[in-house]
Short mmCIF file of C-alpha atoms in Angstrom, two decimals:
data_model
loop_
_atom_site.label_atom_id
_atom_site.label_comp_id
_atom_site.label_asym_id
_atom_site.label_seq_id
_atom_site.Cartn_x
_atom_site.Cartn_y
_atom_site.Cartn_z
CA GLY A 352 0.03 -0.01 -0.03
CA GLN A 353 0.83 3.63 -0.13
CA ASN A 354 0.37 6.41 2.38
CA ILE A 355 1.41 10.08 2.18
CA ASP A 356 0.89 12.56 4.87
CA GLN A 357 1.23 16.39 4.86
CA PRO A 358 0.13 19.13 7.19
CA THR A 359 -3.06 20.66 5.79
CA GLU A 360 -2.63 24.33 6.27
CA MET A 361 0.38 26.67 6.95
CA THR A 362 0.80 30.52 7.24
CA ALA A 363 3.87 32.61 6.84
CA THR A 364 4.87 36.18 6.08
CA GLU A 365 6.55 37.74 3.05
CA GLY A 366 10.38 37.40 3.08
CA ALA A 367 10.27 34.44 5.49
CA ILE A 368 11.28 30.98 5.12
CA VAL A 369 8.93 27.99 5.38
CA GLN A 370 9.41 24.26 5.40
CA ILE A 371 6.52 21.93 4.39
CA ASN A 372 6.93 18.31 5.48
CA CYS A 373 5.91 15.07 3.92
CA THR A 374 6.08 11.57 5.41
CA TYR A 375 5.36 8.59 3.20
CA GLN A 376 4.97 4.79 3.26
CA THR A 377 5.27 2.97 0.01
CA SER A 378 5.74 -0.69 -0.97
CA GLY A 379 8.28 0.20 -3.51
CA PHE A 380 10.11 3.61 -3.61
CA ASN A 381 10.70 5.32 -7.00
CA GLY A 382 11.27 8.94 -5.81
CA LEU A 383 9.45 11.77 -4.34
CA PHE A 384 7.82 14.60 -6.21
CA TRP A 385 6.74 18.04 -5.16
CA TYR A 386 4.08 19.86 -7.07
CA GLN A 387 2.57 23.48 -6.68
CA GLN A 388 -1.12 24.20 -7.28
CA HIS A 389 -2.55 27.64 -7.30
CA ALA A 390 -6.25 27.70 -6.59
CA GLY A 391 -8.31 26.63 -9.64
CA GLU A 392 -5.19 25.74 -11.56
CA ALA A 393 -3.42 22.61 -12.67
CA PRO A 394 -0.55 21.20 -10.51
CA THR A 395 2.93 22.20 -11.79
CA PHE A 396 5.97 20.22 -11.04
CA LEU A 397 8.56 21.68 -8.65
CA SER A 398 11.13 18.96 -7.80
CA TYR A 399 12.03 15.26 -7.76
CA ASN A 400 14.25 13.63 -5.28
CA VAL A 401 15.42 9.92 -5.55
CA LEU A 402 18.58 10.07 -3.55
CA ASP A 403 19.00 11.39 0.06
CA GLY A 404 19.92 14.95 0.46
CA LEU A 405 19.04 18.32 -0.50
CA GLU A 406 18.27 19.51 -4.09
CA GLU A 407 18.33 23.23 -4.47
CA LYS A 408 16.54 25.09 -7.24
CA GLY A 409 16.44 28.91 -6.79
CA ARG A 410 14.26 29.84 -3.91
CA PHE A 411 12.93 26.24 -3.52
CA SER A 412 14.83 23.35 -2.11
CA SER A 413 13.70 19.80 -1.58
CA PHE A 414 15.12 17.28 0.88
CA LEU A 415 14.74 13.48 1.08
CA SER A 416 15.57 11.01 3.64
CA ARG A 417 14.67 7.43 2.39
CA SER A 418 15.45 5.69 5.66
CA LYS A 419 12.97 7.87 7.55
CA GLY A 420 10.29 8.04 4.83
CA TYR A 421 10.54 11.83 5.06
CA SER A 422 10.77 14.78 2.63
CA TYR A 423 10.48 18.44 2.91
CA LEU A 424 10.09 21.44 0.71
CA LEU A 425 11.93 24.62 1.73
CA LEU A 426 10.77 27.84 0.32
CA LYS A 427 12.93 30.96 0.87
CA GLU A 428 12.30 34.69 0.54
CA LEU A 429 8.54 34.00 0.44
CA GLN A 430 6.41 36.09 -1.89
CA MET A 431 2.76 36.63 -2.02
CA LYS A 432 2.59 34.56 -5.23
CA ASP A 433 3.86 31.51 -3.29
CA SER A 434 0.41 31.24 -1.67
CA ALA A 435 -0.72 27.87 -2.93
CA SER A 436 -1.18 24.18 -2.20
CA TYR A 437 1.96 22.15 -2.09
CA LEU A 438 1.54 18.50 -3.04
CA CYS A 439 3.90 15.72 -2.24
CA ALA A 440 3.61 12.62 -4.55
CA SER A 441 5.17 9.29 -5.22
CA TYR A 442 4.64 6.58 -7.76
CA ASN A 443 3.08 3.29 -6.83
CA GLN A 444 5.22 0.18 -6.82
CA ALA A 445 4.43 -0.59 -10.58
CA GLY A 446 5.18 2.79 -11.62
CA THR A 447 1.78 3.14 -13.11
CA ALA A 448 0.18 5.82 -10.97
CA LEU A 449 1.51 8.92 -9.28
CA ILE A 450 -0.12 8.95 -5.88
CA PHE A 451 -0.61 12.36 -4.15
CA GLY A 452 -0.98 13.52 -0.53
CA LYS A 453 -3.80 15.82 0.33
CA GLY A 454 -1.52 18.83 -0.09
CA ALA A 455 -0.46 21.69 2.39
CA THR A 456 -2.17 25.04 1.67
CA LEU A 457 0.31 27.83 2.25
CA SER A 458 -0.97 31.36 2.90
CA VAL A 459 1.65 34.19 2.62
CA SER A 460 0.75 37.47 4.19
CA SER A 461 2.39 40.87 3.99
CA ASP B 1148 3.03 21.88 -28.44
CA THR B 1149 1.55 24.05 -25.68
CA GLY B 1150 1.04 21.28 -23.09
CA VAL B 1151 -1.81 19.08 -22.05
CA SER B 1152 -5.18 20.39 -23.18
CA GLN B 1153 -8.56 19.52 -21.67
CA ASN B 1154 -12.05 20.38 -22.71
CA PRO B 1155 -14.54 21.61 -21.79
CA ARG B 1156 -13.02 23.58 -18.98
CA HIS B 1157 -16.37 23.71 -17.29
CA LYS B 1158 -19.43 21.45 -17.35
CA ILE B 1159 -22.72 21.84 -15.63
CA THR B 1160 -25.12 18.84 -15.98
CA LYS B 1161 -28.26 17.45 -14.54
CA ARG B 1162 -28.22 14.45 -12.33
CA GLY B 1163 -28.59 11.35 -14.38
CA GLN B 1164 -27.08 12.81 -17.58
CA ASN B 1165 -24.02 11.41 -19.23
CA VAL B 1166 -20.98 13.57 -19.69
CA THR B 1167 -17.67 13.05 -21.70
CA PHE B 1168 -14.44 14.91 -21.30
CA ARG B 1169 -11.51 15.04 -23.58
CA CYS B 1170 -7.88 15.11 -22.90
CA ASP B 1171 -5.02 15.82 -25.58
CA PRO B 1172 -1.65 14.95 -24.05
CA ILE B 1173 1.71 16.36 -24.99
CA SER B 1174 2.41 14.87 -28.40
CA GLU B 1175 5.45 12.69 -27.58
CA HIS B 1176 4.02 11.43 -24.30
CA ASN B 1177 3.02 7.77 -24.19
CA ARG B 1178 1.64 7.75 -20.76
CA LEU B 1179 -1.66 9.34 -19.89
CA TYR B 1180 -3.39 9.63 -16.51
CA TRP B 1181 -6.82 10.77 -15.21
CA TYR B 1182 -7.34 12.13 -11.86
CA ARG B 1183 -10.28 13.57 -9.77
CA GLN B 1184 -9.86 16.41 -7.24
CA THR B 1185 -12.21 17.76 -4.84
CA LEU B 1186 -11.84 20.90 -2.74
CA GLY B 1187 -9.06 20.67 -0.15
CA GLN B 1188 -7.86 17.41 -1.44
CA GLY B 1189 -4.97 16.27 -3.55
CA PRO B 1190 -5.63 14.61 -6.96
CA GLU B 1191 -6.97 11.08 -6.55
CA PHE B 1192 -5.74 8.59 -9.32
CA LEU B 1193 -8.47 7.17 -11.56
CA THR B 1194 -6.77 5.41 -14.40
CA TYR B 1195 -3.59 5.11 -16.49
CA PHE B 1196 -2.83 4.46 -20.12
CA GLN B 1197 0.35 3.48 -21.89
CA ASN B 1198 -0.34 4.22 -25.57
CA GLU B 1199 -3.78 2.87 -26.09
CA ALA B 1200 -3.72 0.19 -23.38
CA GLN B 1201 -5.46 0.98 -20.10
CA LEU B 1202 -3.00 -0.60 -17.63
CA GLU B 1203 -4.24 0.48 -14.29
CA LYS B 1204 -7.73 1.40 -12.83
CA SER B 1205 -8.46 2.74 -9.34
CA ARG B 1206 -11.20 1.22 -7.25
CA LEU B 1207 -12.66 4.80 -7.34
CA LEU B 1208 -13.46 4.23 -10.99
CA SER B 1209 -16.96 2.78 -10.70
CA ASP B 1210 -18.70 1.06 -13.58
CA ARG B 1211 -20.40 4.35 -14.42
CA PHE B 1212 -16.95 5.69 -15.42
CA SER B 1213 -15.15 4.61 -18.66
CA ALA B 1214 -11.93 5.93 -20.28
CA GLU B 1215 -10.66 5.29 -23.63
CA ARG B 1216 -7.50 6.24 -25.58
CA PRO B 1217 -8.34 4.67 -28.96
CA LYS B 1218 -5.25 5.66 -31.00
CA GLY B 1219 -2.81 6.21 -28.22
CA SER B 1220 -3.18 9.96 -28.56
CA PHE B 1221 -6.20 11.75 -27.10
CA SER B 1222 -8.29 10.34 -24.38
CA THR B 1223 -11.92 10.49 -23.29
CA LEU B 1224 -13.49 10.05 -19.83
CA GLU B 1225 -17.15 9.38 -19.83
CA ILE B 1226 -19.39 9.48 -16.72
CA GLN B 1227 -22.85 7.81 -17.17
CA ARG B 1228 -25.82 8.61 -15.00
CA THR B 1229 -24.05 11.39 -13.12
CA GLU B 1230 -24.57 11.84 -9.50
CA GLN B 1231 -24.00 14.93 -7.27
CA GLY B 1232 -21.09 13.23 -5.71
CA ASP B 1233 -19.25 13.28 -9.05
CA SER B 1234 -18.88 16.96 -8.84
CA ALA B 1235 -15.23 17.61 -8.88
CA MET B 1236 -12.32 18.75 -11.06
CA TYR B 1237 -11.18 16.08 -13.51
CA LEU B 1238 -7.54 16.41 -14.25
CA CYS B 1239 -5.52 14.69 -17.05
CA ALA B 1240 -1.77 14.29 -16.98
CA SER B 1241 0.84 12.90 -19.34
CA SER B 1242 4.31 11.79 -19.17
CA LEU B 1243 7.19 10.31 -21.20
CA GLU B 1244 7.69 6.59 -21.31
CA THR B 1245 10.67 6.40 -18.96
CA THR B 1246 10.93 4.50 -15.63
CA VAL B 1247 9.95 7.55 -13.43
CA THR B 1248 9.31 10.92 -14.71
CA GLU B 1249 7.29 13.95 -13.72
CA ALA B 1250 3.76 14.12 -15.04
CA PHE B 1251 2.38 17.31 -16.80
CA PHE B 1252 -1.19 18.29 -16.01
CA GLY B 1253 -3.77 19.89 -18.03
CA GLN B 1254 -5.98 22.75 -16.62
CA GLY B 1255 -8.78 20.28 -15.79
CA THR B 1256 -12.59 20.03 -16.39
CA ARG B 1257 -14.69 21.19 -13.55
CA LEU B 1258 -17.89 19.23 -13.42
CA THR B 1259 -20.89 20.47 -11.40
CA VAL B 1260 -23.82 18.10 -11.11
CA VAL B 1261 -27.09 19.75 -10.24
#
């Protein structure tokens, strides 16, 4: 089976740093994806981790610990436009379905 | 190619009617997925195609739901005898045929059953 857990809501202020956590349990691990989804829009790909460690991409970084079944997305220098839902996802064991968590809704205020 | 295209963007239908949605994936993508998303939830997997073959179906896909991808390009998702609980955003995604790769999503079709 597969289970992905994320916090449901988070708030932060402009310019701050926020960390969005994700814990997962999968039968076979093929890597961990992060997607961003603005209200009423499609999810867009942010990052993919398959090896342990931190992957940095501009203001966004993603971390993975396979032994702990844990990942986080780190957003730096927050901007109002970062207000969105952040979805953690992993493929099922067969690699035929990308399974999503419920998403963490981030609200950035000025 | 401008990405994954879905239509219609919005559909309002009366309970009991049939509806059909269309998805045009990115042209070189062999894999195609359908998802359903309700407010405050992440996308829920419905079904997966590799070329024209439907290789995976979720238990969420009741017998009122059917999906096709006849020529391995565009796909359709039909819901028969719609119910109010079918109201949701229906998302289509596509990806390349490699072991693990990111999926690219369309804008979705928002279905409202009244």
